[in-house]
Coordinates of C-alpha atoms in Angstrom, one line a residue:
Chain A
M153 CA 0.0 0.0 0.0
L154 CA 2.8 2.3 0.9
N155 CA 4.5 1.6 -2.4
R156 CA 1.4 2.3 -4.4
R157 CA 0.8 5.5 -2.5
T158 CA 4.4 6.6 -3.2
L159 CA 3.9 5.7 -6.8
L160 CA 0.7 7.8 -7.1
A161 CA 2.4 10.7 -5.4
G162 CA 5.5 10.3 -7.6
M163 CA 3.3 10.4 -10.7
S164 CA 1.6 13.6 -9.8
F165 CA 4.8 15.3 -8.9
G166 CA 6.4 14.1 -12.1
G167 CA 3.6 15.8 -13.9
I168 CA 4.2 19.0 -12.0
L169 CA 7.9 19.0 -12.7
V170 CA 7.5 18.3 -16.4
S171 CA 5.0 21.1 -16.8
T172 CA 7.0 23.7 -14.8
R173 CA 8.9 25.9 -17.1
M174 CA 12.5 25.1 -16.3
G175 CA 15.3 27.5 -16.7
L176 CA 13.6 30.7 -16.0
A177 CA 16.3 33.4 -15.8
Q178 CA 16.6 34.1 -12.1
D179 CA 17.4 37.7 -12.4
A180 CA 14.9 38.7 -15.0
M181 CA 12.0 41.0 -13.9
Y182 CA 8.9 38.9 -13.0
I183 CA 5.5 40.3 -14.0
P184 CA 2.4 38.1 -13.4
L185 CA -0.8 39.0 -15.3
I186 CA -4.0 38.2 -13.5
S187 CA -6.7 38.3 -16.2
K188 CA -10.5 38.0 -16.1
G189 CA -10.4 34.7 -18.0
F190 CA -8.1 32.2 -19.4
Q191 CA -9.6 29.8 -21.9
H192 CA -11.4 32.2 -24.3
Q193 CA -9.5 33.0 -27.4
F194 CA -9.6 36.7 -26.5
W195 CA -7.6 36.1 -23.3
Q196 CA -5.3 33.7 -25.1
A197 CA -4.6 36.6 -27.5
V198 CA -3.9 38.9 -24.6
K199 CA -1.5 36.3 -23.3
A200 CA 0.1 36.0 -26.7
G201 CA 0.7 39.8 -26.7
A202 CA 2.1 39.6 -23.2
D203 CA 4.5 36.8 -24.1
Q204 CA 5.6 38.8 -27.2
A205 CA 6.5 41.7 -25.0
A206 CA 8.2 39.4 -22.4
A207 CA 10.4 38.0 -25.2
E208 CA 11.2 41.4 -26.6
F209 CA 12.1 43.0 -23.3
G210 CA 13.6 40.0 -21.6
V211 CA 11.2 39.7 -18.6
N212 CA 9.3 36.7 -17.1
V213 CA 5.6 36.8 -17.5
T214 CA 2.9 34.4 -16.3
F215 CA -0.8 34.6 -17.2
E216 CA -3.7 33.4 -15.2
G217 CA -7.4 33.9 -15.0
P218 CA -10.5 32.2 -13.5
D219 CA -12.7 29.8 -15.5
T220 CA -15.6 32.2 -15.6
E221 CA -16.0 35.9 -15.2
A222 CA -18.2 35.4 -12.2
Q223 CA -15.6 33.8 -10.0
V224 CA -14.4 36.9 -8.2
D225 CA -13.1 35.0 -5.2
K226 CA -10.9 32.7 -7.3
Q227 CA -9.4 35.7 -9.0
M228 CA -8.5 37.0 -5.5
D229 CA -6.7 33.8 -4.7
M230 CA -4.7 34.1 -7.9
L231 CA -3.8 37.7 -7.0
A232 CA -2.7 36.6 -3.5
A233 CA -0.5 33.8 -4.9
A234 CA 1.0 36.3 -7.4
L235 CA 1.8 38.7 -4.6
A236 CA 3.5 36.0 -2.6
K237 CA 6.0 35.6 -5.4
N238 CA 7.4 39.1 -4.8
P239 CA 6.9 40.3 -8.4
A240 CA 8.4 43.4 -9.9
A241 CA 5.0 44.6 -11.1
I242 CA 1.5 43.1 -11.6
G243 CA -0.9 43.3 -14.5
F244 CA -4.5 43.0 -13.3
A245 CA -7.9 42.9 -15.1
A246 CA -10.4 43.3 -12.2
L247 CA -13.6 41.3 -12.3
D248 CA -14.9 43.4 -9.4
S249 CA -12.7 46.4 -8.6
Q250 CA -14.1 46.9 -5.1
A251 CA -13.4 43.4 -4.0
A252 CA -9.8 43.6 -5.2
I253 CA -8.8 46.8 -3.3
P254 CA -7.5 45.2 -0.1
L255 CA -5.0 43.1 -2.1
L256 CA -4.1 45.9 -4.4
R257 CA -3.4 48.0 -1.4
Q258 CA -1.1 45.3 -0.1
A259 CA 0.7 45.5 -3.5
Q260 CA 1.0 49.2 -3.2
D261 CA 2.4 48.9 0.4
A262 CA 5.0 46.5 -0.9
G263 CA 6.0 49.0 -3.6
I264 CA 4.7 46.7 -6.4
P265 CA 3.2 48.8 -9.2
V266 CA -0.1 47.6 -10.6
V267 CA -1.1 48.1 -14.2
A268 CA -4.8 47.6 -14.8
F269 CA -5.8 46.1 -18.1
D270 CA -9.1 45.5 -20.0
S271 CA -11.3 47.2 -17.4
G272 CA -10.4 49.8 -14.9
V273 CA -10.2 49.6 -11.2
D274 CA -12.1 52.3 -9.2
S275 CA -9.1 53.4 -7.3
D276 CA -5.9 55.4 -7.7
I277 CA -3.7 52.4 -7.0
P278 CA -3.1 51.3 -10.6
V279 CA -0.3 53.4 -12.2
T280 CA -2.2 53.2 -15.5
T281 CA -5.0 51.4 -17.3
V282 CA -4.6 49.7 -20.6
T283 CA -8.0 49.4 -22.2
T284 CA -10.3 49.5 -25.2
D285 CA -12.7 52.5 -25.3
N286 CA -15.7 50.2 -25.4
L287 CA -18.3 53.1 -25.5
A288 CA -16.7 54.6 -28.6
A289 CA -16.1 51.2 -30.2
A290 CA -19.8 50.2 -29.8
G291 CA -20.8 53.6 -31.1
M292 CA -18.8 52.8 -34.2
A293 CA -20.8 49.5 -34.5
A294 CA -24.0 51.6 -34.3
D295 CA -22.8 53.8 -37.1
K296 CA -22.0 50.8 -39.3
M297 CA -25.4 49.2 -38.4
A298 CA -27.2 52.4 -39.5
E299 CA -25.3 52.6 -42.7
L300 CA -25.9 49.0 -43.6
I301 CA -29.7 49.0 -42.9
G302 CA -30.2 52.4 -44.6
G303 CA -30.8 54.4 -41.4
T304 CA -34.3 53.0 -40.6
G305 CA -35.8 49.9 -39.1
K306 CA -35.8 47.6 -36.1
V307 CA -32.6 46.3 -34.5
A308 CA -31.8 44.2 -31.5
L309 CA -28.8 43.6 -29.2
V310 CA -27.5 40.3 -27.8
V311 CA -25.1 41.3 -25.0
H312 CA -22.9 39.0 -22.8
D313 CA -24.0 40.5 -19.5
Q314 CA -25.5 43.4 -17.8
T315 CA -23.1 43.5 -14.8
S316 CA -19.6 43.8 -16.3
R317 CA -18.1 47.1 -17.4
T318 CA -17.7 45.9 -21.0
G319 CA -21.2 44.6 -21.2
I320 CA -22.6 47.9 -19.9
D321 CA -20.4 50.1 -22.0
R322 CA -20.9 48.2 -25.3
R323 CA -24.7 48.2 -24.8
D324 CA -24.8 51.9 -23.8
G325 CA -22.3 52.9 -26.5
F326 CA -24.5 51.3 -29.1
V327 CA -27.9 52.4 -27.7
N328 CA -26.8 56.0 -27.1
R329 CA -25.3 56.4 -30.5
I330 CA -28.6 55.1 -32.1
G331 CA -30.6 57.4 -29.8
E332 CA -28.7 60.6 -30.6
A333 CA -28.0 60.1 -34.4
Y334 CA -30.6 57.8 -35.9
P335 CA -34.2 58.6 -34.9
D336 CA -35.7 56.2 -37.4
I337 CA -33.9 53.2 -36.0
E338 CA -35.8 51.4 -33.2
I339 CA -34.1 49.1 -30.7
V340 CA -36.7 46.5 -30.1
D341 CA -34.9 44.2 -27.7
I342 CA -31.8 43.9 -25.6
Q343 CA -31.1 40.4 -24.3
Y344 CA -28.3 38.9 -22.3
G345 CA -26.8 35.5 -23.0
G346 CA -23.8 35.3 -20.7
G347 CA -21.5 35.3 -23.7
D348 CA -22.6 31.6 -24.1
Q349 CA -23.0 30.6 -27.7
L350 CA -25.9 28.2 -27.2
Q351 CA -27.8 30.6 -24.9
S352 CA -27.3 33.4 -27.3
T353 CA -28.5 31.2 -30.2
E354 CA -31.8 30.6 -28.4
I355 CA -32.2 34.2 -27.5
T356 CA -31.6 35.2 -31.1
K357 CA -34.2 32.7 -32.3
A358 CA -36.7 34.1 -29.8
I359 CA -36.0 37.7 -31.0
L360 CA -36.4 36.7 -34.6
T361 CA -39.7 35.0 -33.9
A362 CA -41.0 38.0 -32.0
H363 CA -39.8 40.5 -34.7
P364 CA -40.0 39.0 -38.2
D365 CA -39.2 42.4 -39.7
L366 CA -36.0 42.8 -37.8
K367 CA -33.3 44.5 -39.9
G368 CA -30.2 43.9 -37.8
V369 CA -28.6 42.4 -34.7
F370 CA -25.5 43.5 -32.8
G371 CA -23.7 40.7 -30.8
A372 CA -21.6 42.4 -28.2
N373 CA -18.9 39.9 -27.7
E374 CA -17.5 36.8 -29.4
G375 CA -19.8 34.3 -27.9
S376 CA -22.9 36.5 -28.4
A377 CA -22.1 37.2 -32.0
I378 CA -21.6 33.5 -32.8
G379 CA -24.9 32.8 -31.1
V380 CA -26.6 35.4 -33.2
L381 CA -25.2 33.8 -36.4
N382 CA -26.3 30.4 -35.3
G383 CA -29.8 31.6 -34.5
I384 CA -30.2 33.2 -37.9
K385 CA -28.9 30.1 -39.6
E386 CA -31.2 27.8 -37.6
T387 CA -34.3 29.8 -38.4
G388 CA -33.2 30.2 -42.0
T389 CA -33.8 34.0 -41.8
Q390 CA -32.5 36.1 -44.7
G391 CA -31.4 39.6 -45.0
V392 CA -30.7 40.4 -41.3
V393 CA -27.5 42.5 -40.9
V394 CA -25.3 41.0 -38.2
I395 CA -22.5 43.0 -36.5
G396 CA -20.2 41.2 -34.2
Y397 CA -17.4 42.1 -31.7
D398 CA -13.9 40.7 -31.3
S399 CA -12.7 38.0 -33.7
G400 CA -12.2 34.3 -33.5
K401 CA -12.2 31.8 -36.3
L402 CA -16.0 31.5 -36.6
Q403 CA -16.6 35.2 -36.8
K404 CA -13.8 35.6 -39.4
D405 CA -15.2 32.8 -41.5
A406 CA -18.7 34.3 -41.3
I407 CA -17.5 37.6 -42.4
R408 CA -15.6 36.1 -45.3
A409 CA -18.7 34.1 -46.2
G410 CA -20.9 37.2 -46.1
E411 CA -23.1 35.9 -43.2
M412 CA -21.8 38.6 -40.9
A413 CA -21.5 42.2 -42.2
G414 CA -18.5 42.9 -40.1
A415 CA -17.3 43.3 -36.5
I416 CA -15.5 45.6 -34.2
T417 CA -12.1 44.3 -33.1
Q418 CA -10.3 45.3 -30.1
S419 CA -6.6 44.6 -30.0
P420 CA -6.1 41.9 -27.4
V421 CA -2.6 41.2 -28.6
G422 CA -1.9 44.9 -28.2
M423 CA -3.5 44.9 -24.8
G424 CA -1.2 42.2 -23.5
Y425 CA 1.8 43.8 -25.1
E426 CA 1.0 47.3 -23.8
T427 CA 0.3 46.0 -20.3
V428 CA 3.7 44.3 -20.0
K429 CA 5.4 47.3 -21.5
A430 CA 3.7 49.7 -19.1
A431 CA 4.6 47.5 -16.2
I432 CA 8.3 47.6 -17.1
A433 CA 8.1 51.4 -17.5
A434 CA 6.5 51.6 -14.1
V435 CA 9.2 49.5 -12.5
N436 CA 11.8 51.8 -14.1
G437 CA 10.1 54.8 -12.6
E438 CA 8.9 56.3 -15.8
A439 CA 5.8 58.5 -15.9
L440 CA 2.7 56.9 -17.5
P441 CA -0.6 58.4 -18.8
K442 CA -3.7 57.6 -16.8
T443 CA -5.1 55.4 -19.6
I444 CA -3.4 53.7 -22.5
D445 CA -5.8 52.9 -25.4
S446 CA -5.1 49.5 -26.7
G447 CA -7.1 50.4 -29.8
F448 CA -10.2 49.1 -31.8
A449 CA -11.1 49.0 -35.5
W450 CA -14.0 48.0 -37.8
Y451 CA -13.3 45.1 -40.1
D452 CA -15.4 43.4 -42.8
A453 CA -14.8 41.3 -45.9
S454 CA -13.0 44.2 -47.6
N455 CA -10.2 44.7 -45.1
I456 CA -10.1 41.5 -43.1
D457 CA -6.8 40.5 -44.8
D458 CA -5.1 43.9 -44.5
P459 CA -1.9 43.4 -42.6
A460 CA -2.8 46.0 -40.0
I461 CA -6.2 44.3 -39.3
A462 CA -5.0 40.8 -39.6
A463 CA -2.4 41.5 -37.0
V464 CA -4.9 42.2 -34.2
L465 CA -7.4 39.4 -35.1
Y466 CA -7.1 36.0 -33.5
D467 CA -8.5 32.6 -34.4
Chain B
M55 CA -5.5 20.7 12.7
T56 CA -8.2 21.5 15.1
A57 CA -11.2 19.5 14.2
T58 CA -11.8 16.7 16.6
D59 CA -13.0 13.5 15.2
T60 CA -13.1 9.8 14.6
Q61 CA -16.7 8.7 14.4
Q62 CA -16.2 5.5 16.3
G63 CA -18.3 4.2 19.1
S64 CA -22.0 4.8 18.7
K65 CA -22.3 2.7 15.5
P66 CA -20.4 -0.5 15.5
R67 CA -21.2 -1.2 11.9
R68 CA -19.2 1.8 10.8
P69 CA -15.8 0.6 9.3
A70 CA -13.0 0.8 11.9
S71 CA -10.5 1.8 9.2
G72 CA -11.9 5.3 8.7
A73 CA -9.0 6.7 10.7
Q74 CA -6.6 5.1 8.2
Q75 CA -8.1 7.1 5.3
K76 CA -7.7 10.3 7.3
I77 CA -4.0 9.4 8.0
L78 CA -3.6 8.9 4.3
A79 CA -5.2 12.2 3.4
F80 CA -3.2 13.9 6.1
A81 CA 0.0 12.4 4.9
S82 CA -0.7 13.6 1.3
L83 CA -1.3 17.1 2.7
I84 CA 2.1 17.0 4.5
V85 CA 3.9 15.6 1.5
L86 CA 2.4 18.4 -0.7
L87 CA 3.4 21.1 1.9
M88 CA 6.9 19.7 2.0
F89 CA 7.2 19.4 -1.7
F90 CA 6.1 23.0 -2.4
S91 CA 8.3 24.4 0.4
V92 CA 11.3 22.8 -1.2
A93 CA 10.2 23.8 -4.7
S94 CA 9.8 27.5 -4.0
P95 CA 11.1 29.8 -1.2
N96 CA 8.0 31.9 -1.5
F97 CA 5.6 29.1 -0.6
L98 CA 6.2 28.7 3.2
Q99 CA 5.8 32.4 4.0
T100 CA 3.3 33.6 6.6
G101 CA 1.4 35.7 4.0
N102 CA 1.1 32.8 1.6
I103 CA 0.0 30.3 4.3
L104 CA -2.7 32.8 5.3
A105 CA -3.7 33.2 1.7
I106 CA -4.1 29.4 1.4
L107 CA -6.2 29.2 4.6
Q108 CA -8.3 32.2 3.4
A109 CA -8.8 30.4 0.0
T110 CA -9.9 27.3 1.9
S111 CA -12.5 28.9 4.1
V112 CA -15.4 29.2 1.7
N113 CA -14.8 25.9 -0.1
G114 CA -14.2 24.2 3.3
V115 CA -17.6 25.4 4.7
L116 CA -19.4 24.3 1.6
A117 CA -17.7 21.0 1.7
V118 CA -18.8 20.5 5.4
A119 CA -22.4 21.1 4.2
A120 CA -21.9 18.7 1.3
T121 CA -20.4 16.1 3.6
L122 CA -23.6 15.9 5.7
V123 CA -25.8 15.3 2.7
I124 CA -23.4 12.9 1.1
I125 CA -23.2 10.8 4.3
T126 CA -27.0 10.3 4.0
G127 CA -26.4 8.8 0.6
G128 CA -27.6 11.9 -1.2
I129 CA -25.9 14.7 -3.1
D130 CA -26.4 18.4 -2.9
L131 CA -25.6 20.2 -6.1
S132 CA -27.2 23.4 -4.9
V133 CA -24.5 24.3 -2.2
G134 CA -22.7 26.8 -4.5
T135 CA -25.7 28.8 -5.7
L136 CA -27.4 28.6 -2.3
M137 CA -24.2 30.2 -0.9
T138 CA -24.7 33.0 -3.5
F139 CA -28.4 33.3 -2.6
T140 CA -27.7 33.7 1.1
A141 CA -25.0 36.2 0.3
V142 CA -27.6 38.2 -1.7
T143 CA -30.0 37.8 1.2
A144 CA -27.4 39.4 3.5
G145 CA -27.0 42.1 0.9
V146 CA -30.7 42.8 0.8
V147 CA -31.0 42.9 4.6
L148 CA -27.9 45.0 5.3
T149 CA -27.8 47.3 2.2
Y150 CA -31.3 47.5 0.8
W151 CA -33.1 47.5 4.2
G152 CA -30.2 49.1 6.1
L153 CA -30.6 46.8 9.2
P154 CA -27.7 46.2 11.6
M155 CA -25.2 43.5 11.0
P156 CA -26.6 40.7 13.2
F157 CA -29.9 40.7 11.2
G158 CA -27.8 40.1 8.0
I159 CA -26.0 37.2 9.6
I160 CA -29.2 35.6 11.0
G161 CA -31.0 36.3 7.7
A162 CA -28.4 34.6 5.6
I163 CA -28.2 31.5 7.8
A164 CA -32.0 31.3 8.2
M165 CA -32.5 31.7 4.4
G166 CA -29.9 28.9 3.9
A167 CA -31.7 26.6 6.4
F168 CA -35.0 27.4 4.7
C169 CA -33.8 26.5 1.3
G170 CA -32.1 23.4 2.7
F171 CA -35.5 22.5 4.2
I172 CA -37.1 22.8 0.8
S173 CA -34.5 20.6 -0.8
G174 CA -34.8 18.1 2.0
T175 CA -38.6 18.1 1.6
L176 CA -38.3 17.5 -2.1
V177 CA -36.0 14.6 -1.5
A178 CA -37.5 13.0 1.6
R179 CA -41.2 13.6 1.3
L180 CA -41.7 13.9 -2.5
K181 CA -39.1 11.2 -3.1
I182 CA -37.4 13.1 -5.9
P183 CA -33.9 11.8 -6.4
P184 CA -31.4 14.1 -4.6
F185 CA -29.4 14.7 -7.8
I186 CA -32.5 16.0 -9.6
A187 CA -34.0 17.9 -6.6
T188 CA -30.9 19.7 -5.8
L189 CA -30.1 20.3 -9.5
G190 CA -33.4 22.1 -9.8
M191 CA -32.7 24.0 -6.6
M192 CA -29.3 25.0 -7.9
L193 CA -30.9 26.6 -11.0
I194 CA -33.8 28.1 -9.0
L195 CA -31.4 29.7 -6.6
K196 CA -29.1 30.9 -9.3
G197 CA -32.0 32.6 -11.0
L198 CA -33.4 34.0 -7.8
S199 CA -30.0 35.5 -6.8
L200 CA -30.1 37.5 -10.1
V201 CA -33.7 38.5 -9.7
V202 CA -33.4 39.6 -6.1
S203 CA -30.2 41.5 -6.6
G204 CA -31.4 43.1 -9.9
T205 CA -28.4 41.3 -11.5
K206 CA -26.0 43.8 -9.9
P207 CA -23.5 43.1 -7.2
I208 CA -24.8 44.4 -3.8
Y209 CA -22.0 46.2 -2.0
F210 CA -21.8 46.4 1.8
N211 CA -20.4 50.0 2.0
D212 CA -23.1 51.0 4.5
T213 CA -22.0 48.3 6.9
P214 CA -18.3 49.1 7.3
S215 CA -17.6 46.3 9.8
Y216 CA -19.0 43.6 7.5
P217 CA -15.7 42.8 5.6
A218 CA -14.1 42.1 9.0
L219 CA -16.4 39.2 9.5
S220 CA -14.2 37.2 7.1
T221 CA -11.0 39.2 6.6
G222 CA -10.5 40.8 10.0
S223 CA -8.6 38.9 12.6
L224 CA -9.7 38.6 16.3
I225 CA -6.8 36.2 16.9
G226 CA -4.4 38.7 15.4
K227 CA -5.6 41.3 17.9
L228 CA -4.8 39.0 20.8
F229 CA -1.6 37.6 19.3
P230 CA -0.2 40.1 16.7
S231 CA 2.2 37.6 15.3
L232 CA -0.7 35.2 14.3
P233 CA -3.0 37.2 12.1
I234 CA -5.3 34.3 11.2
P235 CA -8.4 35.7 9.4
N236 CA -11.7 35.3 11.1
G237 CA -13.1 33.3 8.1
V238 CA -10.5 30.6 8.8
V239 CA -11.4 30.5 12.5
I240 CA -15.1 30.3 11.6
L241 CA -14.3 27.3 9.3
F242 CA -12.5 25.4 12.0
V243 CA -15.0 26.2 14.7
L244 CA -17.9 25.2 12.4
A245 CA -16.0 22.0 11.5
M246 CA -15.6 21.1 15.2
V247 CA -19.2 21.8 15.9
I248 CA -20.5 19.7 13.0
S249 CA -18.1 17.0 13.8
W250 CA -19.5 16.8 17.3
V251 CA -23.1 16.8 15.9
L252 CA -22.2 13.9 13.6
N253 CA -20.5 11.8 16.2
R254 CA -22.3 12.6 19.4
T255 CA -25.9 13.5 18.6
T256 CA -29.0 11.6 17.4
L257 CA -29.1 13.7 14.3
G258 CA -25.5 12.5 13.5
R259 CA -26.3 8.9 14.2
Y260 CA -29.3 9.0 11.9
C261 CA -27.2 10.7 9.2
F262 CA -24.9 7.7 9.0
A263 CA -27.8 5.2 9.4
L264 CA -29.8 6.8 6.6
G265 CA -26.8 6.5 4.3
S266 CA -26.1 2.9 5.3
N267 CA -29.6 1.5 5.2
E268 CA -32.5 3.9 4.9
E269 CA -35.1 1.1 4.8
A270 CA -33.9 -0.4 8.1
V271 CA -34.1 3.0 9.7
R272 CA -37.7 3.4 8.4
L273 CA -38.7 -0.1 9.5
S274 CA -37.4 0.4 13.0
G275 CA -40.1 3.0 13.4
V276 CA -38.0 6.1 13.1
N277 CA -39.3 9.2 11.3
A278 CA -36.6 8.8 8.5
S279 CA -38.0 11.6 6.3
G280 CA -38.1 14.0 9.2
W281 CA -34.5 13.4 10.1
K282 CA -33.4 13.7 6.5
V283 CA -35.2 17.1 6.1
A284 CA -33.4 18.2 9.2
I285 CA -30.0 17.2 7.8
Y286 CA -30.6 19.1 4.5
A287 CA -31.8 22.1 6.5
L288 CA -28.6 22.0 8.6
A289 CA -26.5 21.7 5.5
G290 CA -28.4 24.7 4.0
G291 CA -27.7 26.8 7.2
I292 CA -24.0 26.0 6.8
C293 CA -24.2 27.2 3.2
G294 CA -25.5 30.4 4.7
V295 CA -22.3 30.7 6.7
A296 CA -20.4 30.3 3.4
G297 CA -22.5 33.0 1.9
L298 CA -21.5 35.3 4.7
L299 CA -17.8 34.5 4.4
I300 CA -17.6 35.0 0.6
S301 CA -19.6 38.2 0.6
S302 CA -17.7 39.7 3.5
R303 CA -14.4 38.8 1.8
L304 CA -15.5 40.4 -1.5
N305 CA -17.4 43.2 0.4
S306 CA -20.1 42.4 -2.1
A307 CA -22.8 39.8 -2.9
Q308 CA -21.9 38.7 -6.4
P309 CA -25.1 37.3 -7.9
A310 CA -23.6 35.6 -10.9
L311 CA -21.1 33.6 -8.8
G312 CA -21.6 30.1 -7.4
L313 CA -22.1 27.7 -10.3
G314 CA -19.2 25.1 -10.2
Y315 CA -18.5 25.7 -6.5
E316 CA -20.6 22.6 -5.7
L317 CA -18.1 20.5 -7.6
D318 CA -15.1 21.9 -5.7
A319 CA -16.9 21.1 -2.5
I320 CA -17.8 17.6 -3.6
A321 CA -14.1 17.0 -4.7
A322 CA -12.9 18.1 -1.2
V323 CA -15.4 15.7 0.4
V324 CA -14.3 12.8 -1.8
I325 CA -10.6 13.4 -1.3
G326 CA -11.3 13.4 2.4
G327 CA -12.5 9.8 2.2
T328 CA -16.3 10.3 2.5
S329 CA -18.1 7.7 0.4
L330 CA -20.5 9.0 -2.3
A331 CA -22.5 5.8 -1.6
G332 CA -23.3 7.2 1.8
G333 CA -23.0 5.8 5.3
R334 CA -19.3 6.7 5.8
G335 CA -17.4 9.9 6.1
S336 CA -15.9 12.5 8.4
I337 CA -15.6 16.2 8.7
L338 CA -11.9 16.1 9.6
G339 CA -11.4 14.2 6.3
T340 CA -13.3 16.8 4.4
I341 CA -11.3 19.7 5.9
I342 CA -8.1 18.0 5.0
G343 CA -9.5 17.4 1.5
A344 CA -10.3 21.1 1.1
L345 CA -6.9 22.0 2.4
I346 CA -5.2 19.6 -0.1
M347 CA -7.1 21.3 -2.9
S348 CA -6.1 24.8 -2.0
V349 CA -2.5 23.9 -1.1
L350 CA -2.2 22.2 -4.5
L351 CA -3.6 25.1 -6.4
N352 CA -1.6 27.7 -4.5
G353 CA 1.6 25.7 -4.8
L354 CA 1.2 25.2 -8.5
R355 CA 0.6 28.9 -8.9
I356 CA 3.7 29.8 -6.8
M357 CA 5.7 27.5 -9.0
S358 CA 4.3 29.3 -12.1
V359 CA 3.0 26.1 -13.5
A360 CA 0.9 26.9 -16.6
Q361 CA -2.8 27.2 -15.7
E362 CA -3.9 24.4 -18.1
W363 CA -1.6 22.0 -16.2
Q364 CA -2.9 23.1 -12.8
T365 CA -6.3 21.8 -13.8
V366 CA -4.9 18.5 -15.1
V367 CA -2.9 17.9 -11.9
T368 CA -6.0 18.7 -9.7
G369 CA -8.0 16.2 -11.6
A370 CA -5.3 13.6 -11.3
I371 CA -5.1 14.1 -7.6
I372 CA -8.9 13.6 -7.1
I373 CA -8.7 10.3 -9.0
A374 CA -5.6 9.2 -7.2
A375 CA -7.2 10.0 -3.8
V376 CA -10.3 8.0 -4.6
Y377 CA -8.3 5.1 -6.0
A378 CA -6.2 5.0 -2.9
D379 CA -9.3 4.9 -0.8
M380 CA -10.7 2.0 -2.9
L381 CA -7.5 0.1 -2.4
R382 CA -7.7 0.5 1.3
R383 CA -11.3 -0.5 1.4
S384 CA -10.9 -3.6 -0.7
R385 CA -8.2 -4.7 1.8
A386 CA -10.3 -3.9 4.7
G387 CA -13.2 -5.8 3.2

């Protein structure tokens, strides 16, 4: 029994050792990034940008985030573990900025600069915030929607959630822009699908059933946009303009195939890159602006392969 | 380790080798601690150990609740979202109604016990299988949390002392070198109390008896359904404690949180040697199981193991723990 137990223990530790990245330079600056998520392509693209900066500037970067964006407490545990490693600086995308403040204060007391990314932290602790201007970006989506449906008709929104900053900003950015510039466009429904493709599909089908004369739908993040596409496909609806957000292979394919009119892309790669770059600058005592825009752009079938656009899209 | 234990004595039919499983789990915990201490100088620092304990507190309390139900041969999938719902209840009482803190505490625990009572009634009186009944409750409570909170986090800014419930440290005030957060103390005190209930009270005795042979309990003229409802209600009340801990730690009731937490709790219970078939288990084992899970996760993070591998290793440990338990049992039997 003892032997078997030792064997089991040995196996698990073997796994740990194999997966530990050996040979990290001991003296290099260490910067952990605590993100809002991990497995979505968007966050993987942020990670790719961070890794790119790490290689370029010769620093060590790790990247972690909870399984879902609701797990505020798990994110706190990750932040606590990151602090225990005495990092040079920390990159942090807060799920709930209030909940994080005690730990961020701890970082501040230890002289560890915090760079906020993706969404801001309601506090003066972060030295800067690297983020997309979601209000302006969603406003641009509204302009494109108006242009594509000829400035009149019914549109609907499928949004990922009504509690997160990005969900609120993208919804409000779109709704406000329609409200102030396009009096003939009516927003008939705003539904929330948790960014879940299947749930967003069902929502879209329900909206299409309720409003057969719908002209367009805006999906406010990757999962929502894919759901909208699925819903339209499953009901066999024709002629509804779909505008998405972010990229990912399915959205890119849909845009190439003409099923989706186009989408707003943030620059997740740029976000990861700028976060690490700002963290290094902060460690070196350089002055930083209050916010650093990581950028956004409209893309459709006409410019999807432009090098400048292709560089910020992810699969 | 503070939780007293060994559920010997009152029930002779309980396997005598329960202690062995706990020694095994405890040994694994020690091995893990030693391994990570050697692997990284940052692991065995006071701040990090406190972070591990803090991270264990919520899952530990949920796992204690899950242990009770699992010993009866049932399963409670609603512990995570019930925790959230009780956190929202505390938010409503303290922030929306502006009542003093004790009302929030009582309200959360009472709401937890009430929801547990409903789950128990569904299982024991309406004979709905526990998996289905608590799956339904899980979804109902997830939805109600969103409805009641208006889908927004409820902050406790009007109750400035609320965060101290979990993150403050009474022990640290007495012994400044030992700033153990209150949440951790609450977990251990609760574990001791529930351990006592399981091993020294009628409720505890029927908990094991229902899991071993419910029919025999019924035939011996005992109100089996009544006791089962009581056990589910007690578990629900414990989820209320978890709701208080998590919301005071986050200084907010997060209505969208909670789904998936039941699986972490069940994993801790299983690692601790409680049988999913019912009739066998201990609170001490569950606490060790919860500690193993958070030590493992924290240690892997400290070692900068890539996140995808952290998940793989955690899964492997759960399987290894249960397999080791089965080996032991086949030898004992």
